[in-house]
Coordinates of C-alpha atoms in Angstrom, one line a residue:
Chain A
X2 CA -193.8 -132.4 48.6
X3 CA -192.1 -135.4 50.1
X4 CA -190.7 -134.5 53.6
X5 CA -189.0 -136.5 56.3
X6 CA -191.5 -138.8 57.9
X7 CA -192.5 -137.6 61.3
X8 CA -192.2 -140.0 64.2
X9 CA -195.4 -141.4 65.4
X10 CA -196.0 -142.2 69.1
X11 CA -198.9 -143.4 71.2
X12 CA -200.6 -142.0 74.3
X13 CA -203.5 -143.1 76.5
X14 CA -206.7 -141.3 77.3
X15 CA -207.1 -140.5 81.0
X16 CA -210.1 -138.2 80.8
X17 CA -213.0 -137.2 78.4
X18 CA -215.0 -134.0 78.6
X19 CA -217.3 -133.5 75.6
X20 CA -215.0 -132.8 72.6
X21 CA -211.9 -132.5 74.8
X22 CA -209.8 -135.5 75.9
X23 CA -206.9 -135.6 78.4
X24 CA -204.1 -137.8 77.3
X25 CA -201.0 -139.1 79.0
X26 CA -197.7 -140.2 77.5
X27 CA -194.7 -141.9 79.1
X28 CA -191.8 -139.8 80.4
X29 CA -189.7 -140.0 77.3
X30 CA -192.3 -139.1 74.8
X31 CA -192.5 -135.4 73.9
X32 CA -195.8 -133.9 72.9
X33 CA -196.0 -130.8 70.7
X34 CA -198.7 -128.1 70.9
X35 CA -201.0 -128.2 67.9
X36 CA -199.8 -131.7 67.0
X37 CA -202.3 -133.9 65.2
X38 CA -203.3 -137.2 66.7
X39 CA -205.9 -139.9 66.2
X40 CA -208.1 -141.3 68.9
X41 CA -208.6 -145.0 68.3
X42 CA -212.1 -146.1 69.1
X43 CA -212.6 -149.7 67.9
X44 CA -212.1 -149.4 64.1
X45 CA -212.6 -145.7 64.1
X46 CA -209.8 -143.1 64.2
X47 CA -211.0 -139.7 65.3
X48 CA -208.8 -136.8 64.3
X49 CA -207.7 -134.5 67.2
X50 CA -205.3 -131.7 67.9
X51 CA -203.2 -131.0 71.0
X52 CA -204.2 -127.7 72.5
X53 CA -202.3 -127.6 75.8
X54 CA -199.4 -129.6 77.1
X55 CA -198.6 -130.1 80.8
X56 CA -195.5 -132.3 81.5
X57 CA -196.7 -135.8 80.4
X58 CA -200.3 -134.9 79.9
X59 CA -202.0 -132.9 77.2
X60 CA -205.5 -131.6 76.3
X61 CA -206.7 -132.6 72.8
X62 CA -209.7 -131.2 71.0
X63 CA -211.4 -133.9 68.9
X64 CA -212.8 -132.9 65.6
X65 CA -215.5 -135.6 65.7
X66 CA -218.3 -136.7 68.1
X67 CA -216.6 -138.3 71.1
X68 CA -219.4 -140.7 71.9
X69 CA -218.0 -144.0 73.1
X70 CA -214.4 -142.7 73.8
X71 CA -213.2 -144.3 77.0
X72 CA -210.4 -143.8 79.5
X73 CA -207.6 -146.2 78.4
X74 CA -208.2 -145.8 74.7
X75 CA -205.1 -145.4 72.6
X76 CA -204.1 -142.1 70.9
X77 CA -201.7 -142.1 67.9
X78 CA -199.7 -138.9 67.9
X79 CA -198.5 -138.1 64.4
X80 CA -195.7 -135.6 65.0
X81 CA -197.4 -133.4 62.4
X82 CA -199.2 -130.1 62.9
X83 CA -202.8 -129.7 61.7
X84 CA -202.1 -129.1 58.0
X85 CA -203.8 -128.3 54.8
X86 CA -202.8 -130.1 51.6
X87 CA -202.2 -127.6 48.8
X88 CA -202.1 -128.2 45.1
X89 CA -204.1 -128.3 41.9
X90 CA -207.8 -129.3 42.3
X91 CA -208.8 -127.1 45.2
X92 CA -210.8 -124.7 43.1
X93 CA -214.5 -125.4 42.7
X94 CA -214.5 -127.7 45.7
X95 CA -216.6 -127.8 48.9
X96 CA -214.6 -128.9 51.9
X97 CA -215.3 -129.3 55.6
X98 CA -213.2 -127.4 58.1
X99 CA -210.4 -130.0 57.9
X100 CA -210.3 -130.0 54.1
X101 CA -212.2 -133.2 53.5
X102 CA -214.0 -132.8 50.1
X103 CA -217.7 -133.1 51.0
X104 CA -218.9 -134.2 47.6
X105 CA -216.3 -137.0 47.5
X106 CA -217.1 -138.0 51.1
X107 CA -220.8 -138.2 50.2
X108 CA -220.0 -140.2 47.1
X109 CA -218.0 -142.7 49.1
X110 CA -220.0 -142.9 52.3
X111 CA -223.4 -141.4 51.6
X112 CA -225.0 -138.2 52.9
X113 CA -225.0 -139.4 56.5
X114 CA -221.3 -139.4 57.1
X115 CA -219.9 -142.0 59.6
X116 CA -217.5 -140.9 62.2
X117 CA -213.8 -140.8 61.6
X118 CA -213.8 -141.0 57.8
X119 CA -211.5 -139.0 55.6
X120 CA -210.9 -138.5 51.9
X121 CA -207.8 -136.8 50.5
X122 CA -208.4 -133.1 49.7
X123 CA -207.0 -133.4 46.2
X124 CA -208.3 -135.9 43.7
X125 CA -205.6 -138.7 43.6
X126 CA -206.8 -140.1 40.3
X127 CA -206.9 -136.9 38.2
X128 CA -204.0 -136.1 35.9
X129 CA -202.8 -132.6 35.5
X130 CA -200.6 -131.4 32.7
X131 CA -197.5 -130.2 34.3
X132 CA -195.3 -127.9 32.3
X133 CA -191.8 -127.3 33.8
X134 CA -190.6 -123.7 33.9
X135 CA -187.0 -124.5 35.1
X136 CA -184.2 -126.7 33.9
X137 CA -181.9 -129.1 35.6
X138 CA -179.2 -127.2 37.4
X139 CA -181.4 -124.1 37.9
X140 CA -181.4 -122.6 41.4
X141 CA -184.9 -121.7 42.7
X142 CA -185.7 -119.8 45.9
X143 CA -188.2 -121.1 48.5
X144 CA -191.7 -120.4 47.1
X145 CA -190.2 -120.0 43.6
X146 CA -192.1 -121.4 40.7
X147 CA -190.8 -124.6 39.0
X148 CA -193.6 -125.0 36.5
X149 CA -197.3 -124.6 36.0
X150 CA -200.5 -126.6 35.6
X151 CA -203.6 -125.3 33.8
X152 CA -206.5 -125.2 36.2
X153 CA -209.7 -123.6 34.7
X154 CA -208.8 -120.2 33.5
X155 CA -205.8 -120.0 35.8
X156 CA -202.2 -121.2 35.6
X157 CA -201.6 -123.0 38.9
X158 CA -198.0 -122.5 39.9
X159 CA -196.1 -125.4 41.4
X160 CA -193.7 -123.9 43.9
X161 CA -190.7 -125.0 45.9
X162 CA -191.8 -125.8 49.5
X163 CA -192.2 -122.5 51.4
X164 CA -190.2 -123.9 54.4
X165 CA -187.0 -124.5 52.6
X166 CA -184.3 -122.4 54.3
X167 CA -182.5 -121.3 51.1
X168 CA -182.4 -121.7 47.3
X169 CA -182.6 -125.3 46.0
X170 CA -180.9 -126.8 43.0
X171 CA -183.0 -128.7 40.6
X172 CA -181.4 -132.1 39.9
X173 CA -184.2 -133.7 37.9
X174 CA -187.6 -132.6 36.4
X175 CA -190.2 -133.9 34.1
X176 CA -193.4 -132.7 32.5
X177 CA -196.5 -134.4 31.2
X178 CA -199.9 -135.6 32.5
X179 CA -199.3 -136.6 36.2
X180 CA -201.2 -137.1 39.4
X181 CA -200.8 -134.7 42.3
X182 CA -198.7 -137.2 44.3
X183 CA -196.4 -138.3 41.5
X184 CA -192.9 -137.1 41.7
X185 CA -192.3 -134.2 39.2
X186 CA -188.9 -133.1 40.3
X187 CA -185.9 -133.7 42.6
X188 CA -183.8 -131.0 44.1
X189 CA -180.9 -130.6 46.4
X190 CA -181.7 -128.3 49.3
X191 CA -179.4 -125.5 50.5
X192 CA -178.2 -128.0 53.2
X193 CA -177.3 -130.6 50.5
X194 CA -180.3 -132.9 51.2
X195 CA -181.9 -134.6 48.2
X196 CA -185.7 -134.2 48.2
X197 CA -188.5 -135.1 45.8
X198 CA -191.2 -132.7 44.8
X199 CA -194.8 -133.5 43.9
X200 CA -197.5 -131.1 42.8
X201 CA -198.9 -130.9 46.3
X202 CA -197.5 -129.7 49.6
X203 CA -198.7 -129.7 53.2
X204 CA -198.7 -126.6 55.3
X205 CA -199.7 -126.1 59.0
X206 CA -202.8 -124.1 59.0
X207 CA -202.0 -122.0 62.1
X208 CA -198.7 -120.7 60.6
X209 CA -198.8 -118.0 58.0
X210 CA -197.2 -119.2 54.7
X211 CA -195.1 -116.1 54.0
X212 CA -193.8 -115.7 57.5
X213 CA -190.4 -117.4 56.9
X214 CA -190.2 -116.2 53.3
X215 CA -190.5 -112.6 54.4
X216 CA -188.0 -113.1 57.2
X217 CA -185.5 -114.5 54.7
X218 CA -186.3 -111.7 52.2
X219 CA -187.7 -114.0 49.5
X220 CA -191.1 -112.2 49.7
X221 CA -192.1 -108.7 50.8
X222 CA -195.2 -107.4 52.4
X223 CA -196.5 -104.3 50.5
X224 CA -198.7 -101.5 51.8
X225 CA -202.2 -101.8 50.3
X226 CA -202.6 -99.0 47.8
X227 CA -205.5 -100.0 45.6
X228 CA -209.1 -100.6 46.4
X229 CA -211.1 -103.6 45.3
X230 CA -214.1 -102.7 43.3
X231 CA -217.1 -104.5 44.8
X232 CA -219.6 -102.9 42.3
X233 CA -221.7 -101.9 45.4
X234 CA -221.8 -98.1 45.4
X235 CA -221.9 -97.4 49.1
X236 CA -218.9 -99.6 49.7
X237 CA -216.7 -98.4 46.7
X238 CA -217.5 -94.7 47.3
X239 CA -218.0 -94.2 51.0
X240 CA -216.4 -97.2 52.7
X241 CA -213.8 -98.6 50.4
X242 CA -211.8 -101.8 51.1
X243 CA -208.2 -102.0 50.0
X244 CA -207.0 -104.9 48.0
X245 CA -205.2 -106.9 50.7
X246 CA -207.1 -105.1 53.3
X247 CA -209.6 -106.1 56.0
X248 CA -213.3 -105.4 56.6
X249 CA -216.1 -106.6 58.7
X250 CA -219.9 -106.7 58.2
X251 CA -221.6 -106.9 61.6
X252 CA -225.4 -107.0 61.5
X253 CA -228.3 -108.5 63.3
X254 CA -230.2 -111.5 62.0
X255 CA -232.0 -110.9 58.7
X256 CA -230.1 -107.7 57.9
X257 CA -228.8 -109.1 54.6
X258 CA -225.3 -110.2 55.5
X259 CA -225.4 -113.3 53.3
X260 CA -226.9 -111.5 50.2
X261 CA -224.3 -108.8 50.5
X262 CA -221.4 -111.2 50.9
X263 CA -222.7 -113.2 47.9
X264 CA -222.7 -110.0 45.7
X265 CA -219.3 -109.0 46.9
X266 CA -218.0 -112.4 46.0
X267 CA -219.6 -112.3 42.6
X268 CA -218.7 -108.8 41.4
X269 CA -215.4 -107.9 43.2
X270 CA -212.3 -107.4 41.2
X271 CA -210.5 -110.5 42.6
X272 CA -209.3 -113.7 41.0
X273 CA -210.3 -116.2 43.6
X274 CA -212.9 -116.3 46.2
X275 CA -212.8 -118.4 49.4
X276 CA -216.0 -118.7 51.5
X277 CA -215.6 -119.9 55.0
X278 CA -219.1 -120.8 56.1
X279 CA -218.3 -121.0 59.8
X280 CA -221.0 -122.2 62.1
X281 CA -223.9 -120.9 60.0
X282 CA -227.1 -122.8 59.6
X283 CA -226.9 -125.7 57.2
X284 CA -229.8 -124.4 55.1
X285 CA -227.9 -121.1 54.4
X286 CA -224.7 -123.0 53.4
X287 CA -226.7 -125.3 51.1
X288 CA -228.1 -122.2 49.4
X289 CA -224.6 -121.0 48.7
X290 CA -223.4 -124.4 47.5
X291 CA -226.4 -124.7 45.2
X292 CA -226.3 -121.1 44.0
X293 CA -222.6 -120.7 43.1
X294 CA -222.3 -123.4 40.4
X295 CA -225.4 -121.8 38.8
X296 CA -224.2 -118.2 39.0
X297 CA -222.7 -116.9 35.9
X298 CA -219.3 -115.3 36.6
X299 CA -219.0 -111.9 35.0
X300 CA -215.2 -112.1 35.0
X301 CA -214.6 -115.5 33.4
X302 CA -217.8 -116.3 31.6
X303 CA -217.9 -119.6 33.5
X304 CA -219.6 -120.1 36.8
X305 CA -218.7 -118.4 40.1
X306 CA -217.9 -121.8 41.5
X307 CA -215.0 -122.3 39.0
X308 CA -212.9 -119.8 40.9
X309 CA -214.3 -120.4 44.4
X310 CA -213.5 -122.7 47.3
X311 CA -216.1 -123.2 50.0
X312 CA -215.0 -124.3 53.5
X313 CA -218.1 -125.3 55.2
X314 CA -218.6 -126.1 58.8
X315 CA -222.2 -125.6 59.7
X316 CA -223.6 -125.2 63.2
X317 CA -224.5 -128.9 63.3
X318 CA -220.9 -130.0 62.6
X319 CA -218.4 -130.6 65.4
X320 CA -217.4 -127.4 67.2
X321 CA -213.6 -128.0 67.2
X322 CA -213.5 -128.3 63.4
X323 CA -215.3 -125.0 63.3
X324 CA -212.5 -123.3 65.1
X325 CA -210.0 -124.8 62.7
X326 CA -212.0 -124.0 59.6
X327 CA -211.1 -120.3 59.5
X328 CA -207.4 -121.1 59.6
X329 CA -207.8 -123.7 56.8
X330 CA -209.5 -121.1 54.6
X331 CA -206.8 -118.5 55.3
X332 CA -204.1 -121.0 54.5
X333 CA -205.7 -121.7 51.1
X334 CA -206.0 -117.9 50.5
X335 CA -202.3 -117.5 51.3
X336 CA -201.4 -120.3 49.0
X337 CA -203.2 -118.7 46.1
X338 CA -201.7 -115.4 47.0
X339 CA -198.3 -116.9 46.7
X340 CA -199.1 -117.5 43.0
X341 CA -199.7 -113.8 42.5
X342 CA -203.5 -114.1 42.6
X343 CA -205.8 -111.6 44.2
X344 CA -207.9 -113.5 46.7
X345 CA -211.0 -112.6 48.6
X346 CA -211.8 -114.5 51.8
X347 CA -215.2 -114.1 53.3
X348 CA -215.6 -115.6 56.7
X349 CA -219.3 -116.0 57.7
X350 CA -219.4 -115.7 60.6
X351 CA -216.5 -114.9 62.9
X352 CA -218.9 -114.8 65.9
X353 CA -219.6 -118.5 65.5
X354 CA -215.9 -119.1 65.2
X355 CA -215.4 -117.2 68.5
X356 CA -218.2 -119.1 70.1
X357 CA -216.3 -122.3 69.2
X358 CA -213.2 -120.9 70.9
X359 CA -215.4 -120.1 73.9
X360 CA -216.7 -123.6 74.1
X361 CA -213.3 -125.2 73.9
X362 CA -211.8 -122.6 76.3
X363 CA -214.6 -123.4 78.8
X364 CA -213.9 -127.1 78.7
X365 CA -210.2 -126.4 79.3
X366 CA -211.3 -124.4 82.4
X367 CA -209.4 -121.3 81.3
X368 CA -210.1 -118.1 83.1
X369 CA -213.0 -116.5 81.1
X370 CA -212.9 -113.0 79.9
X371 CA -215.9 -110.8 78.9
X372 CA -219.1 -112.7 78.2
X373 CA -217.1 -115.9 78.9
X374 CA -215.0 -115.6 75.8
X375 CA -211.4 -116.6 76.3
X376 CA -209.1 -113.8 77.5
X377 CA -207.1 -114.2 74.3
X378 CA -210.1 -113.5 72.0
X379 CA -208.7 -110.2 71.0
X380 CA -205.3 -111.5 70.0
X381 CA -206.9 -114.5 68.2
X382 CA -209.1 -112.1 66.1
X383 CA -206.0 -110.0 65.3
X384 CA -204.0 -113.1 64.4
X385 CA -206.6 -114.1 61.9
X386 CA -207.0 -110.7 60.2
X387 CA -203.3 -109.9 60.1
X388 CA -202.8 -112.7 57.6
X389 CA -204.5 -110.6 55.0
X390 CA -202.2 -108.3 53.0
X391 CA -200.4 -107.6 49.7
X392 CA -197.3 -109.6 49.0
X393 CA -194.6 -109.4 46.5
X394 CA -194.0 -113.1 45.8
X395 CA -190.6 -114.8 45.2
X396 CA -191.3 -114.9 41.4
X397 CA -191.8 -111.1 41.4
X398 CA -195.6 -111.2 41.0
X399 CA -197.9 -109.4 43.4
X400 CA -200.7 -111.2 45.1
X401 CA -203.2 -110.1 47.7
X402 CA -205.5 -111.6 50.3
X403 CA -208.5 -109.5 51.3
X404 CA -210.5 -110.6 54.3
X405 CA -214.0 -109.7 55.1
X406 CA -215.6 -111.2 58.2
X407 CA -219.2 -111.1 59.0
X408 CA -220.1 -110.7 62.7
X409 CA -223.5 -111.8 64.1
X410 CA -223.8 -109.9 67.4
X411 CA -226.7 -111.2 69.5
X412 CA -229.6 -108.8 69.3
X413 CA -227.6 -106.5 67.1
X414 CA -225.5 -105.4 70.1
X415 CA -222.3 -104.0 68.6
X416 CA -220.8 -103.6 72.1
X417 CA -220.3 -107.3 72.6
X418 CA -216.6 -108.6 72.7
X419 CA -216.4 -110.2 69.2
X420 CA -217.6 -107.1 67.4
X421 CA -215.5 -104.8 69.6
X422 CA -212.3 -106.9 69.0
X423 CA -213.0 -107.0 65.3
X424 CA -213.6 -103.2 65.2
X425 CA -210.2 -102.7 66.7
X426 CA -208.6 -104.8 64.0
X427 CA -210.2 -104.2 60.7
X428 CA -210.0 -101.0 58.7
X429 CA -213.5 -101.0 57.1
X430 CA -216.6 -101.4 59.1
X431 CA -219.9 -101.9 57.2
X432 CA -222.5 -101.8 59.9
X433 CA -225.8 -103.3 58.8
X434 CA -228.9 -101.9 60.4
X435 CA -232.0 -103.9 61.2
X436 CA -234.1 -100.7 60.8
X437 CA -232.8 -100.1 57.3
X438 CA -233.3 -103.8 56.4
X439 CA -236.9 -103.6 57.7
X440 CA -237.5 -100.6 55.5
X441 CA -236.3 -102.6 52.5
X442 CA -233.1 -100.7 52.1
X443 CA -230.5 -102.7 50.3
X444 CA -227.7 -102.9 51.1
X445 CA -228.7 -102.2 54.7
X446 CA -225.3 -100.6 55.4
X447 CA -225.9 -97.7 57.7
X448 CA -223.8 -94.8 56.4
X449 CA -224.0 -93.1 59.8
X450 CA -222.3 -95.8 61.8
X451 CA -220.0 -97.3 59.1
X452 CA -216.5 -96.2 58.5
X453 CA -213.4 -96.9 56.4
X454 CA -209.8 -96.0 57.2
X455 CA -208.9 -96.7 53.6
X456 CA -210.6 -93.6 52.2
X457 CA -207.5 -91.5 53.1
X458 CA -205.0 -94.3 52.7
X459 CA -206.1 -94.9 49.1
X460 CA -206.4 -91.2 48.4
X461 CA -203.6 -91.2 45.9
X462 CA -205.2 -94.0 43.9
X463 CA -208.6 -92.1 43.9
X464 CA -206.8 -89.0 42.7
X465 CA -205.0 -90.8 40.0
X466 CA -207.8 -92.9 38.8
X467 CA -211.1 -91.1 39.6
X468 CA -211.0 -87.5 40.5
X469 CA -208.5 -85.1 42.1
X470 CA -211.2 -84.0 44.6
X471 CA -212.7 -87.5 45.2
X472 CA -211.8 -87.9 48.9
X473 CA -212.9 -84.3 49.7
X474 CA -216.2 -84.7 47.8
X475 CA -217.0 -88.0 49.5
X476 CA -216.3 -86.6 52.9
X477 CA -218.5 -83.6 52.2
X478 CA -221.3 -86.0 51.1
X479 CA -220.8 -87.9 54.4
X480 CA -221.2 -84.7 56.3
X481 CA -224.4 -84.0 54.4
X482 CA -225.7 -87.4 55.4
X483 CA -225.1 -86.6 59.0
X484 CA -226.6 -83.2 58.7
X485 CA -229.7 -84.8 57.0
X486 CA -230.0 -87.2 59.8
X487 CA -230.0 -84.4 62.3
X488 CA -232.7 -82.6 60.4
X489 CA -234.8 -85.8 60.1
X490 CA -234.5 -86.3 63.9
X491 CA -235.6 -82.7 64.4
X492 CA -238.6 -83.3 62.1
X493 CA -239.7 -86.2 64.2
X494 CA -240.1 -83.8 67.1
X495 CA -241.2 -80.5 65.5
X496 CA -242.9 -81.8 62.3
X497 CA -242.3 -80.4 58.9
X498 CA -243.4 -77.0 59.9
X499 CA -240.6 -76.7 62.5
X500 CA -237.8 -76.6 60.0
X501 CA -236.7 -74.1 57.4
X502 CA -237.1 -74.7 53.6
X503 CA -233.3 -74.9 53.3
X504 CA -233.2 -77.7 55.9
X505 CA -236.1 -79.4 54.2
X506 CA -234.2 -79.5 50.9
X507 CA -231.2 -80.9 52.7
Chain B
X11 CA -230.9 -92.7 48.8
X12 CA -230.6 -93.2 45.0
X13 CA -226.9 -93.7 45.4
X14 CA -226.8 -95.6 48.7
X15 CA -229.4 -98.1 47.8
X16 CA -229.1 -100.8 45.1
X17 CA -231.4 -103.5 43.9
X18 CA -229.7 -106.8 44.6
X19 CA -232.1 -108.6 42.3
X20 CA -231.7 -106.4 39.3
X21 CA -228.9 -107.5 37.0
X22 CA -227.8 -104.0 36.1
X23 CA -228.3 -102.2 39.4
X24 CA -226.7 -104.9 41.5
X25 CA -223.4 -104.4 39.8
X26 CA -222.2 -100.9 39.1
X27 CA -218.7 -100.7 37.6
X28 CA -216.3 -98.1 38.9
X29 CA -216.5 -95.7 35.9
X30 CA -220.3 -95.7 36.1
X31 CA -220.1 -95.0 39.8
X32 CA -217.9 -92.0 39.0
X33 CA -220.3 -90.6 36.5
X34 CA -223.3 -91.1 38.9
X35 CA -221.4 -89.6 41.8
X36 CA -220.4 -86.5 39.8
X37 CA -223.9 -85.9 38.7
X38 CA -225.3 -86.4 42.2
X39 CA -222.7 -84.1 43.7
X40 CA -223.7 -81.4 41.1
X41 CA -227.4 -81.9 41.9
X42 CA -226.7 -81.7 45.6
X43 CA -224.6 -78.6 45.4
X44 CA -227.1 -76.7 43.2
X45 CA -228.9 -73.7 44.7
X46 CA -232.5 -74.6 44.0
X47 CA -235.4 -72.2 44.0
X48 CA -238.8 -73.5 45.2
X49 CA -242.1 -71.7 45.9
X50 CA -242.8 -73.8 48.9
X51 CA -242.0 -77.2 50.5
X52 CA -244.6 -79.0 48.5
X53 CA -242.9 -78.0 45.3
X54 CA -239.6 -79.1 46.7
X55 CA -241.1 -82.4 47.8
X56 CA -242.6 -82.9 44.3
X57 CA -239.3 -82.1 42.7
X58 CA -237.3 -84.5 44.8
X59 CA -239.9 -87.3 44.4
X60 CA -239.7 -86.9 40.6
X61 CA -235.9 -86.7 40.7
X62 CA -235.7 -89.8 42.8
X63 CA -237.8 -91.8 40.3
X64 CA -235.8 -90.7 37.3
X65 CA -232.5 -91.4 39.1
X66 CA -233.8 -94.9 40.0
X67 CA -234.7 -95.5 36.4
X68 CA -231.3 -94.3 35.4
X69 CA -229.7 -96.8 37.8
X70 CA -231.7 -99.6 36.2
X71 CA -230.8 -98.7 32.6
X72 CA -227.8 -100.4 30.9
X73 CA -224.6 -98.4 30.9
X74 CA -224.3 -96.6 27.5
X75 CA -227.8 -97.5 26.3
X76 CA -230.3 -95.0 24.8
X77 CA -232.3 -95.3 28.0
X78 CA -229.2 -94.4 30.0
X79 CA -228.7 -91.3 28.0
X80 CA -232.4 -90.4 28.0
X81 CA -232.8 -90.7 31.8
X82 CA -229.7 -88.7 32.4
X83 CA -231.0 -85.9 30.2
X84 CA -234.4 -86.0 31.9
X85 CA -232.7 -85.7 35.3
X86 CA -230.6 -82.7 34.2
X87 CA -233.6 -81.1 32.4
X88 CA -235.8 -81.4 35.5
X89 CA -233.0 -80.0 37.8
X90 CA -232.3 -77.1 35.4
X91 CA -235.9 -75.9 35.7
X92 CA -235.2 -75.3 39.4
X93 CA -231.9 -73.6 39.1
X94 CA -229.3 -76.4 38.6
X95 CA -226.5 -75.4 36.2
X96 CA -224.8 -78.4 34.6
X97 CA -221.0 -78.0 34.6
X98 CA -218.6 -80.0 32.4
X99 CA -217.3 -82.0 35.4
X100 CA -220.8 -83.3 36.2

């Protein structure tokens, strides 16, 4: 999309604290919260985002190492929010938290990336065959489809910018093999402004894509009424997750979170998978990156990577980009949902994301909450998960974004703030148990601590598609498991002799 | 245990489609609800150990294969010996 060019301005650095810099502008220069800027250090330009504004000064978090940044250095403010570039070519890619394609970066700069380098998220050279779906004179609503591009097994829909206030009139359109930044159409906006359209558009990552579309009745949020099938019995039967729903997998180190998420990604009944590897160890992420292109996809016959996007911000990468990475992943998920796809986003792990927030919050000297996490941790967690959901898109198709976040509570302590905030937000809790993992139980989901609020919510679906008594039978089985655990505990005290034969059979 | 646990490294057991889950769950529910008769706890233990092994083998067999049908029949035959009555729903 070609939009009006934002006005760029400059500021000066007046303080540096780790990845946080304090900047000052002159009296007539406004600064916007979440505005993107570049710290100029010699020939390097370090990407940064405004976090807090106070009159003529602002705190910016820098997404790179701040070594060598000095008071007096210049900051270029872009007037743009931190945004993701959306368009064909995202699938099968591995990005960092700011949507830099890592393979392309390594190809250009080598494996040891210098500071301040960027590569466009979408391949600028590649040609895509655009097939128009509308004609000159047609009126298309914001988010409406003007044509498609084949991308692997999918048809990637090219849509009218989501932030248009009303229907646009197509004044010119062309098809053929074109690059992502080439003009494919022109339209007149509802305010009579002529604009050009390319296959890509930018969207601020912290703002939900469908927000304005829903407000203006071009899209509609639907109540999740179908489960996703993960092909893992304990989840599908006892602790189902709705398509467009939310779930979390808390578990201590070594309990099998990564194996479980990998299998969920592989076998779930979703079209597109987005993995946000957030603050995990590099070795673990490398395993995922190496494994996915080799893993046969049971749904398409290709590889799992063909319909996957990996956003990767390991524990060794700058902490500020880790905080942003989860929003980048969600924005991609929302973008594919707008096309009517069913998307699964797995965030591994939200604890590391929260730790990144804690670091930044500490540097900003905000009043700390429990365990020094920021006081707004709970609302931040909720803001993230509430972007999941089922949506009726402007073209009438239905898409969904299902979110599963893993949580890594230190020492397996589920009482810590991140786990507790997550539990108050998600509707499925798949608690992994170190004890079960130690006893080689896979998946190590403990049925006695896990729960799902979707079992009743999806009752009608289960009745229609499985069995009229499904929910009742599952609940009776859960009761039996609890009963069995009680008897097992009793046996630990009294021995086998102390219980009746009936209890023994249970 | 035979239902809650899955083998992540076995191609068949790692991925159980919904219809197979339904079949497995129905059989399991029937087996659990049955009123078994055992002489003593040793006989009960022996029965459940054997049943567990057969059920695991059933989980590992490809859906619709001859092994799949055979293990299912062996599970039912074993349970019938101890008082299980197979119903059409199971």
